[in-house]
PDB file of C-alpha atoms in Angstrom:
ATOM      1  CA  MET A   1     -78.361  36.553 148.003  1.00 44.00           C
ATOM      2  CA  ASN A   2     -74.992  37.112 149.927  1.00 47.00           C
ATOM      3  CA  SER A   3     -73.602  33.636 150.337  1.00 48.00           C
ATOM      4  CA  GLN A   4     -71.291  33.111 153.738  1.00 51.00           C
ATOM      5  CA  TYR A   5     -68.806  30.562 154.281  1.00 47.00           C
ATOM      6  CA  PRO A   6     -69.482  27.863 157.062  1.00 53.00           C
ATOM      7  CA  SER A   7     -67.643  28.890 160.263  1.00 56.00           C
ATOM      8  CA  GLY A   8     -64.885  26.801 162.213  1.00 62.00           C
ATOM      9  CA  HIS A   9     -62.230  24.846 160.343  1.00 65.00           C
ATOM     10  CA  LEU A  10     -64.336  24.004 157.043  1.00 69.00           C
ATOM     11  CA  GLY A  11     -64.952  27.650 156.696  1.00 71.00           C
ATOM     12  CA  GLY A  12     -61.184  28.249 156.999  1.00 68.00           C
ATOM     13  CA  LEU A  13     -60.400  25.521 154.417  1.00 72.00           C
ATOM     14  CA  LEU A  14     -62.829  27.013 152.231  1.00 78.00           C
ATOM     15  CA  ARG A  15     -61.381  30.122 152.426  1.00 79.00           C
ATOM     16  CA  THR A  16     -57.959  29.010 151.978  1.00 74.00           C
ATOM     17  CA  ALA A  17     -58.777  26.969 148.946  1.00 79.00           C
ATOM     18  CA  ARG A  18     -60.325  29.962 147.334  1.00 84.00           C
ATOM     19  CA  ALA A  19     -57.329  31.979 147.868  1.00 84.00           C
ATOM     20  CA  TYR A  20     -54.773  29.377 147.207  1.00 87.00           C
ATOM     21  CA  PRO A  21     -54.069  29.479 143.301  1.00 86.00           C
ATOM     22  CA  ARG A  22     -53.363  33.321 144.112  1.00 88.00           C
ATOM     23  CA  ARG A  23     -51.251  32.927 146.980  1.00 89.00           C
ATOM     24  CA  ALA A  24     -48.998  29.900 145.304  1.00 92.00           C
ATOM     25  CA  PRO A  25     -49.232  29.788 141.513  1.00 94.00           C
ATOM     26  CA  LEU A  26     -45.939  28.149 140.974  1.00 96.00           C
ATOM     27  CA  THR A  27     -47.102  25.276 143.519  1.00 96.00           C
ATOM     28  CA  VAL A  28     -50.351  25.081 141.676  1.00 96.00           C
ATOM     29  CA  THR A  29     -48.452  24.907 138.290  1.00 96.00           C
ATOM     30  CA  TYR A  30     -45.933  22.339 139.427  1.00 97.00           C
ATOM     31  CA  VAL A  31     -48.769  19.984 140.914  1.00 96.00           C
ATOM     32  CA  CYS A  32     -50.589  20.173 137.638  1.00 96.00           C
ATOM     33  CA  LEU A  33     -47.201  19.073 135.753  1.00 96.00           C
ATOM     34  CA  LEU A  34     -47.124  16.200 138.301  1.00 96.00           C
ATOM     35  CA  LEU A  35     -50.269  15.226 137.666  1.00 95.00           C
ATOM     36  CA  ILE A  36     -50.190  15.529 133.958  1.00 96.00           C
ATOM     37  CA  GLY A  37     -47.177  13.411 134.013  1.00 94.00           C
ATOM     38  CA  HIS A  38     -48.201  10.697 136.022  1.00 94.00           C
ATOM     39  CA  ALA A  39     -51.686  10.454 134.102  1.00 94.00           C
ATOM     40  CA  TRP A  40     -49.414  10.363 130.858  1.00 95.00           C
ATOM     41  CA  VAL A  41     -47.224   7.622 132.115  1.00 94.00           C
ATOM     42  CA  GLY A  42     -49.978   5.759 133.742  1.00 91.00           C
ATOM     43  CA  TYR A  43     -52.646   6.255 130.532  1.00 92.00           C
ATOM     44  CA  GLY A  44     -50.918   7.551 127.678  1.00 93.00           C
ATOM     45  CA  LEU A  45     -48.172   5.275 127.425  1.00 94.00           C
ATOM     46  CA  SER A  46     -47.852   1.843 126.935  1.00 95.00           C
ATOM     47  CA  ALA A  47     -46.578  -0.069 129.878  1.00 93.00           C
ATOM     48  CA  GLU A  48     -43.375  -0.912 128.083  1.00 95.00           C
ATOM     49  CA  ARG A  49     -42.736   2.687 127.035  1.00 96.00           C
ATOM     50  CA  ALA A  50     -43.421   4.166 130.534  1.00 95.00           C
ATOM     51  CA  ALA A  51     -41.088   1.599 132.115  1.00 95.00           C
ATOM     52  CA  ALA A  52     -38.409   2.596 129.352  1.00 96.00           C
ATOM     53  CA  LEU A  53     -39.100   6.280 130.325  1.00 96.00           C
ATOM     54  CA  LEU A  54     -38.952   6.273 133.834  1.00 95.00           C
ATOM     55  CA  GLY A  55     -35.946   3.994 133.802  1.00 95.00           C
ATOM     56  CA  HIS A  56     -34.174   6.542 131.717  1.00 96.00           C
ATOM     57  CA  LEU A  57     -35.156   9.273 134.126  1.00 96.00           C
ATOM     58  CA  SER A  58     -34.124   6.963 137.515  1.00 96.00           C
ATOM     59  CA  THR A  59     -31.385   8.665 139.493  1.00 96.00           C
ATOM     60  CA  ASN A  60     -29.499   5.361 140.126  1.00 96.00           C
ATOM     61  CA  LEU A  61     -25.774   5.271 139.737  1.00 96.00           C
ATOM     62  CA  ASP A  62     -25.668   4.054 136.030  1.00 96.00           C
ATOM     63  CA  ASN A  63     -27.905   6.854 134.960  1.00 97.00           C
ATOM     64  CA  LEU A  64     -26.329   9.789 137.138  1.00 97.00           C
ATOM     65  CA  HIS A  65     -23.075   8.843 135.215  1.00 96.00           C
ATOM     66  CA  ASP A  66     -24.330   8.747 131.906  1.00 96.00           C
ATOM     67  CA  HIS A  67     -26.983  11.351 131.646  1.00 97.00           C
ATOM     68  CA  PRO A  68     -26.708  13.281 135.262  1.00 96.00           C
ATOM     69  CA  VAL A  69     -28.734  16.259 134.257  1.00 97.00           C
ATOM     70  CA  THR A  70     -31.504  14.434 132.646  1.00 96.00           C
ATOM     71  CA  ALA A  71     -31.913  12.041 135.192  1.00 97.00           C
ATOM     72  CA  LEU A  72     -32.132  14.816 138.062  1.00 96.00           C
ATOM     73  CA  LEU A  73     -34.166  17.209 136.291  1.00 96.00           C
ATOM     74  CA  GLY A  74     -36.574  14.770 134.473  1.00 95.00           C
ATOM     75  CA  SER A  75     -37.050  12.609 137.869  1.00 95.00           C
ATOM     76  CA  VAL A  76     -38.539  15.592 139.460  1.00 95.00           C
ATOM     77  CA  LEU A  77     -41.311  16.006 136.903  1.00 95.00           C
ATOM     78  CA  PHE A  78     -42.930  12.635 138.387  1.00 94.00           C
ATOM     79  CA  PHE A  79     -44.138  11.140 141.504  1.00 91.00           C
ATOM     80  CA  ASP A  80     -43.793   7.488 142.509  1.00 88.00           C
ATOM     81  CA  GLY A  81     -46.957   6.391 143.935  1.00 85.00           C
ATOM     82  CA  SER A  82     -50.830   5.777 143.690  1.00 84.00           C
ATOM     83  CA  LEU A  83     -54.060   8.260 143.300  1.00 87.00           C
ATOM     84  CA  THR A  84     -56.620   5.618 143.330  1.00 84.00           C
ATOM     85  CA  ASP A  85     -55.486   2.597 145.726  1.00 84.00           C
ATOM     86  CA  VAL A  86     -56.319   4.489 148.726  1.00 80.00           C
ATOM     87  CA  ILE A  87     -55.662   1.626 151.058  1.00 84.00           C
ATOM     88  CA  SER A  88     -52.318   0.956 149.758  1.00 84.00           C
ATOM     89  CA  LEU A  89     -48.672   2.410 151.066  1.00 84.00           C
ATOM     90  CA  GLY A  90     -48.538   4.156 147.414  1.00 84.00           C
ATOM     91  CA  PHE A  91     -51.667   6.397 148.282  1.00 91.00           C
ATOM     92  CA  VAL A  92     -50.021   7.036 152.075  1.00 91.00           C
ATOM     93  CA  GLY A  93     -46.584   8.184 150.256  1.00 91.00           C
ATOM     94  CA  THR A  94     -48.171  10.097 147.808  1.00 92.00           C
ATOM     95  CA  PHE A  95     -50.742  11.949 150.275  1.00 94.00           C
ATOM     96  CA  ILE A  96     -47.329  12.650 152.075  1.00 95.00           C
ATOM     97  CA  THR A  97     -44.968  13.622 149.457  1.00 95.00           C
ATOM     98  CA  LEU A  98     -47.695  15.547 147.216  1.00 95.00           C
ATOM     99  CA  GLY A  99     -50.323  16.427 149.721  1.00 94.00           C
ATOM    100  CA  LEU A 100     -48.373  17.660 152.623  1.00 95.00           C
ATOM    101  CA  GLY A 101     -44.711  18.459 151.074  1.00 96.00           C
ATOM    102  CA  VAL A 102     -45.779  20.040 147.487  1.00 96.00           C
ATOM    103  CA  CYS A 103     -49.326  21.343 147.977  1.00 95.00           C
ATOM    104  CA  CYS A 104     -49.147  22.219 151.613  1.00 94.00           C
ATOM    105  CA  PHE A 105     -45.657  23.601 152.330  1.00 96.00           C
ATOM    106  CA  LEU A 106     -44.273  23.851 148.998  1.00 97.00           C
ATOM    107  CA  ALA A 107     -47.059  26.503 148.834  1.00 96.00           C
ATOM    108  CA  TRP A 108     -46.079  27.959 152.273  1.00 95.00           C
ATOM    109  CA  VAL A 109     -42.586  28.597 151.194  1.00 95.00           C
ATOM    110  CA  GLU A 110     -43.636  30.023 147.840  1.00 95.00           C
ATOM    111  CA  ARG A 111     -45.654  32.580 149.689  1.00 93.00           C
ATOM    112  CA  ARG A 112     -43.342  33.063 152.605  1.00 92.00           C
ATOM    113  CA  TRP A 113     -39.829  33.435 150.702  1.00 92.00           C
ATOM    114  CA  GLY A 114     -41.213  34.158 146.975  1.00 93.00           C
ATOM    115  CA  LYS A 115     -40.966  31.673 143.879  1.00 95.00           C
ATOM    116  CA  PRO A 116     -37.075  31.681 143.375  1.00 95.00           C
ATOM    117  CA  ARG A 117     -36.539  30.376 146.890  1.00 94.00           C
ATOM    118  CA  ALA A 118     -39.097  27.939 146.869  1.00 95.00           C
ATOM    119  CA  VAL A 119     -37.682  26.552 143.451  1.00 96.00           C
ATOM    120  CA  ALA A 120     -34.215  26.243 145.521  1.00 96.00           C
ATOM    121  CA  VAL A 121     -35.207  24.504 148.556  1.00 96.00           C
ATOM    122  CA  LEU A 122     -37.458  21.733 146.056  1.00 97.00           C
ATOM    123  CA  LEU A 123     -35.060  21.521 143.317  1.00 97.00           C
ATOM    124  CA  GLY A 124     -31.905  21.526 145.870  1.00 96.00           C
ATOM    125  CA  GLY A 125     -33.338  19.366 148.212  1.00 97.00           C
ATOM    126  CA  HIS A 126     -33.702  16.892 145.289  1.00 97.00           C
ATOM    127  CA  VAL A 127     -30.537  17.242 144.069  1.00 97.00           C
ATOM    128  CA  ALA A 128     -28.378  17.434 146.846  1.00 97.00           C
ATOM    129  CA  ALA A 129     -30.066  14.151 148.739  1.00 97.00           C
ATOM    130  CA  THR A 130     -29.845  12.091 145.248  1.00 97.00           C
ATOM    131  CA  LEU A 131     -26.047  13.102 144.968  1.00 97.00           C
ATOM    132  CA  LEU A 132     -25.603  12.274 148.613  1.00 97.00           C
ATOM    133  CA  THR A 133     -27.583   9.248 148.417  1.00 97.00           C
ATOM    134  CA  ALA A 134     -25.394   7.947 145.579  1.00 97.00           C
ATOM    135  CA  VAL A 135     -22.388   8.534 147.646  1.00 97.00           C
ATOM    136  CA  VAL A 136     -23.997   5.955 150.332  1.00 97.00           C
ATOM    137  CA  VAL A 137     -25.191   3.674 147.746  1.00 97.00           C
ATOM    138  CA  THR A 138     -20.995   3.427 146.145  1.00 97.00           C
ATOM    139  CA  VAL A 139     -19.923   3.075 149.680  1.00 97.00           C
ATOM    140  CA  ALA A 140     -22.318   0.173 150.486  1.00 96.00           C
ATOM    141  CA  LEU A 141     -21.700  -1.511 147.493  1.00 96.00           C
ATOM    142  CA  ARG A 142     -17.765  -1.654 147.904  1.00 95.00           C
ATOM    143  CA  HIS A 143     -18.960  -3.084 151.557  1.00 95.00           C
ATOM    144  CA  GLY A 144     -21.371  -5.446 150.159  1.00 94.00           C
ATOM    145  CA  TRP A 145     -24.125  -4.141 152.269  1.00 95.00           C
ATOM    146  CA  TYR A 146     -26.288  -3.379 148.981  1.00 96.00           C
ATOM    147  CA  PRO A 147     -26.926  -5.909 146.050  1.00 95.00           C
ATOM    148  CA  ALA A 148     -25.123  -4.901 142.850  1.00 94.00           C
ATOM    149  CA  ALA A 149     -28.555  -4.567 141.157  1.00 94.00           C
ATOM    150  CA  VAL A 150     -28.846  -1.513 143.013  1.00 95.00           C
ATOM    151  CA  ARG A 151     -26.950   0.556 140.407  1.00 95.00           C
ATOM    152  CA  GLN A 152     -29.797   0.303 137.933  1.00 94.00           C
ATOM    153  CA  ALA A 153     -32.536   0.314 140.530  1.00 94.00           C
ATOM    154  CA  SER A 154     -35.746   2.513 139.458  1.00 91.00           C
ATOM    155  CA  ASP A 155     -35.573   5.829 141.810  1.00 91.00           C
ATOM    156  CA  TYR A 156     -37.575   8.891 140.072  1.00 94.00           C
ATOM    157  CA  GLY A 157     -39.819  10.921 141.822  1.00 93.00           C
ATOM    158  CA  VAL A 158     -40.085  14.801 143.713  1.00 95.00           C
ATOM    159  CA  SER A 159     -40.166  12.784 147.145  1.00 95.00           C
ATOM    160  CA  TYR A 160     -36.535  13.761 148.443  1.00 97.00           C
ATOM    161  CA  GLY A 161     -37.317  17.588 147.256  1.00 97.00           C
ATOM    162  CA  ALA A 162     -40.819  17.065 149.188  1.00 97.00           C
ATOM    163  CA  GLN A 163     -39.044  15.738 152.283  1.00 97.00           C
ATOM    164  CA  THR A 164     -36.768  18.585 152.555  1.00 97.00           C
ATOM    165  CA  VAL A 165     -39.590  20.987 152.256  1.00 97.00           C
ATOM    166  CA  MET A 166     -41.759  19.479 154.688  1.00 97.00           C
ATOM    167  CA  ALA A 167     -38.766  19.723 157.128  1.00 97.00           C
ATOM    168  CA  VAL A 168     -38.499  23.561 156.111  1.00 96.00           C
ATOM    169  CA  GLY A 169     -42.048  23.529 156.979  1.00 94.00           C
ATOM    170  CA  THR A 170     -41.725  23.091 160.423  1.00 94.00           C
ATOM    171  CA  LEU A 171     -41.125  26.767 160.726  1.00 93.00           C
ATOM    172  CA  ALA A 172     -44.922  27.284 159.418  1.00 92.00           C
ATOM    173  CA  LEU A 173     -46.135  25.125 162.664  1.00 94.00           C
ATOM    174  CA  PRO A 174     -46.595  26.441 166.160  1.00 94.00           C
ATOM    175  CA  ARG A 175     -44.034  25.872 168.574  1.00 93.00           C
ATOM    176  CA  ARG A 176     -45.546  23.375 170.498  1.00 95.00           C
ATOM    177  CA  ARG A 177     -46.066  21.174 167.207  1.00 95.00           C
ATOM    178  CA  ARG A 178     -42.752  21.533 165.780  1.00 95.00           C
ATOM    179  CA  LEU A 179     -41.249  18.712 167.733  1.00 96.00           C
ATOM    180  CA  PRO A 180     -43.836  15.959 166.692  1.00 96.00           C
ATOM    181  CA  TRP A 181     -43.841  16.942 163.021  1.00 97.00           C
ATOM    182  CA  ALA A 182     -39.890  16.864 162.866  1.00 96.00           C
ATOM    183  CA  VAL A 183     -40.310  13.430 164.615  1.00 96.00           C
ATOM    184  CA  PHE A 184     -43.097  12.259 161.897  1.00 97.00           C
ATOM    185  CA  VAL A 185     -40.820  13.406 158.995  1.00 97.00           C
ATOM    186  CA  LEU A 186     -37.872  11.660 160.216  1.00 96.00           C
ATOM    187  CA  ALA A 187     -39.850   8.367 161.472  1.00 96.00           C
ATOM    188  CA  TRP A 188     -42.272   7.891 157.878  1.00 95.00           C
ATOM    189  CA  PRO A 189     -39.925   6.897 155.608  1.00 94.00           C
ATOM    190  CA  LEU A 190     -38.726   4.189 157.964  1.00 93.00           C
ATOM    191  CA  GLY A 191     -42.372   2.793 158.102  1.00 88.00           C
ATOM    192  CA  GLY A 192     -41.711   0.526 154.786  1.00 84.00           C
ATOM    193  CA  ALA A 193     -37.908   0.357 155.040  1.00 90.00           C
ATOM    194  CA  GLU A 194     -35.837  -2.882 154.159  1.00 92.00           C
ATOM    195  CA  TRP A 195     -32.789  -3.793 155.615  1.00 93.00           C
ATOM    196  CA  PRO A 196     -30.505  -5.478 153.250  1.00 90.00           C
ATOM    197  CA  GLY A 197     -27.850  -4.905 155.719  1.00 88.00           C
ATOM    198  CA  PRO A 198     -26.577  -2.446 158.191  1.00 94.00           C
ATOM    199  CA  LEU A 199     -28.237   0.398 156.283  1.00 95.00           C
ATOM    200  CA  PRO A 200     -31.737   0.680 155.374  1.00 96.00           C
ATOM    201  CA  ASP A 201     -32.477   0.734 151.480  1.00 95.00           C
ATOM    202  CA  PHE A 202     -31.407   3.524 149.571  1.00 96.00           C
ATOM    203  CA  THR A 203     -34.717   5.167 149.240  1.00 95.00           C
ATOM    204  CA  THR A 204     -35.210   5.474 152.926  1.00 96.00           C
ATOM    205  CA  VAL A 205     -31.573   6.730 153.194  1.00 97.00           C
ATOM    206  CA  GLY A 206     -32.524   9.315 150.753  1.00 97.00           C
ATOM    207  CA  HIS A 207     -35.533  10.482 152.558  1.00 97.00           C
ATOM    208  CA  LEU A 208     -33.751  10.772 155.642  1.00 97.00           C
ATOM    209  CA  LEU A 209     -30.783  12.719 154.173  1.00 98.00           C
ATOM    210  CA  ALA A 210     -33.442  15.072 152.324  1.00 98.00           C
ATOM    211  CA  ALA A 211     -35.111  15.862 156.075  1.00 97.00           C
ATOM    212  CA  VAL A 212     -31.490  16.477 157.563  1.00 97.00           C
ATOM    213  CA  LEU A 213     -30.952  19.034 154.780  1.00 97.00           C
ATOM    214  CA  GLY A 214     -34.340  20.600 155.451  1.00 96.00           C
ATOM    215  CA  PHE A 215     -33.687  20.705 159.397  1.00 96.00           C
ATOM    216  CA  GLY A 216     -30.244  22.221 158.467  1.00 94.00           C
ATOM    217  CA  LEU A 217     -31.688  25.163 156.730  1.00 92.00           C
ATOM    218  CA  VAL A 218     -34.415  25.453 159.557  1.00 88.00           C
ATOM    219  CA  THR A 219     -31.230  25.913 162.132  1.00 86.00           C
ATOM    220  CA  VAL A 220     -30.001  28.892 159.725  1.00 80.00           C
ATOM    221  CA  PRO A 221     -30.829  32.151 161.569  1.00 69.00           C
ATOM    222  CA  SER A 222     -31.367  34.172 158.617  1.00 60.00           C
ATOM    223  CA  THR A 223     -33.798  31.326 157.293  1.00 63.00           C
ATOM    224  CA  ALA A 224     -35.733  30.980 160.865  1.00 57.00           C
ATOM    225  CA  ARG A 225     -35.831  34.682 161.395  1.00 57.00           C
ATOM    226  CA  GLY A 226     -39.470  35.915 160.728  1.00 47.00           C
ATOM    227  CA  CYS A 227     -40.858  32.502 159.616  1.00 53.00           C
ATOM    228  CA  GLY A 228     -42.839  31.383 162.299  1.00 49.00           C
ATOM    229  CA  PRO A 229     -46.514  31.262 162.217  1.00 45.00           C
ATOM    230  CA  VAL A 230     -48.066  34.615 161.007  1.00 42.00           C
ATOM    231  CA  PRO A 231     -50.084  36.756 163.647  1.00 38.00           C
ATOM    232  CA  ASP A 232     -53.837  37.174 163.033  1.00 34.00           C
ATOM    233  CA  GLY A 233     -54.327  39.598 160.560  1.00 37.00           C
ATOM    234  CA  ALA A 234     -51.331  39.359 158.749  1.00 39.00           C
ATOM    235  CA  SER A 235     -51.531  39.365 155.041  1.00 39.00           C
ATOM    236  CA  THR A 236     -48.856  36.436 154.809  1.00 41.00           C
ATOM    237  CA  SER A 237     -50.047  33.004 154.154  1.00 41.00           C
ATOM    238  CA  THR A 238     -49.308  29.865 156.203  1.00 43.00           C
ATOM    239  CA  SER A 239     -49.529  26.368 155.208  1.00 44.00           C
ATOM    240  CA  PRO A 240     -53.293  25.648 154.672  1.00 45.00           C
ATOM    241  CA  ALA A 241     -53.614  23.649 157.737  1.00 44.00           C
ATOM    242  CA  VAL A 242     -52.218  26.188 159.864  1.00 43.00           C
ATOM    243  CA  GLU A 243     -54.382  28.897 158.415  1.00 45.00           C
ATOM    244  CA  ALA A 244     -57.754  26.962 158.642  1.00 43.00           C
ATOM    245  CA  GLU A 245     -57.129  26.261 162.280  1.00 41.00           C
ATOM    246  CA  ARG A 246     -56.168  29.756 162.980  1.00 41.00           C
ATOM    247  CA  SER A 247     -59.586  30.659 161.112  1.00 41.00           C
ATOM    248  CA  SER A 248     -61.736  28.664 163.408  1.00 40.00           C
ATOM    249  CA  ALA A 249     -60.518  30.167 166.279  1.00 39.00           C
ATOM    250  CA  ASP A 250     -61.384  33.771 165.256  1.00 41.00           C
TER     251      ASP A 250
END
């Protein structure tokens, strides 16, 4: 008996899911590493050891001064959020960062530009946004805008890199949806922002800087050229959501 995929959006999603590991193997591997790291910290280590590990990998000012490479590279192997508490802000952040940023748009960047450039966008956004945020924090501390404890604050995870990828992923969308998406990328970090002074909390600053970096890449002609939505029948993949929508319209 020959099986057929359902038509419409569901059929497009099923076809995309089936082809996903082949089209974005690097993204799949990275997602697996993130999930393994999350499970290890959450269930494989004691609370004290988990806190010590994440504290060592946090990209705060003290760690960036003492062991910058370990903090920068180790931090990107984890994500800060929840996979189970679906009514929490932590789950929303995980859905945006891991679901949209990594699973959808990093896969699109990998397919469109190749593995090395996908790594460069993710890791470059993570590192650049972290270092720029450290500069902002340093200036803010001098002016008394942040409390001194921010030097040892917990700040780990892939969210800055994912934010850069989401901004670059604007190119994957139809033109009429690019502006609303750009507004969303800039607005969602502000939803839970705290304002200890004239600046929002440093993690919000980091997400905004990461988005600006991504949008900066979008404006580079060599980056944007040929990176719009793929015409029907083309072999190059877009993001899963865009591909599913195109399949339903066939």
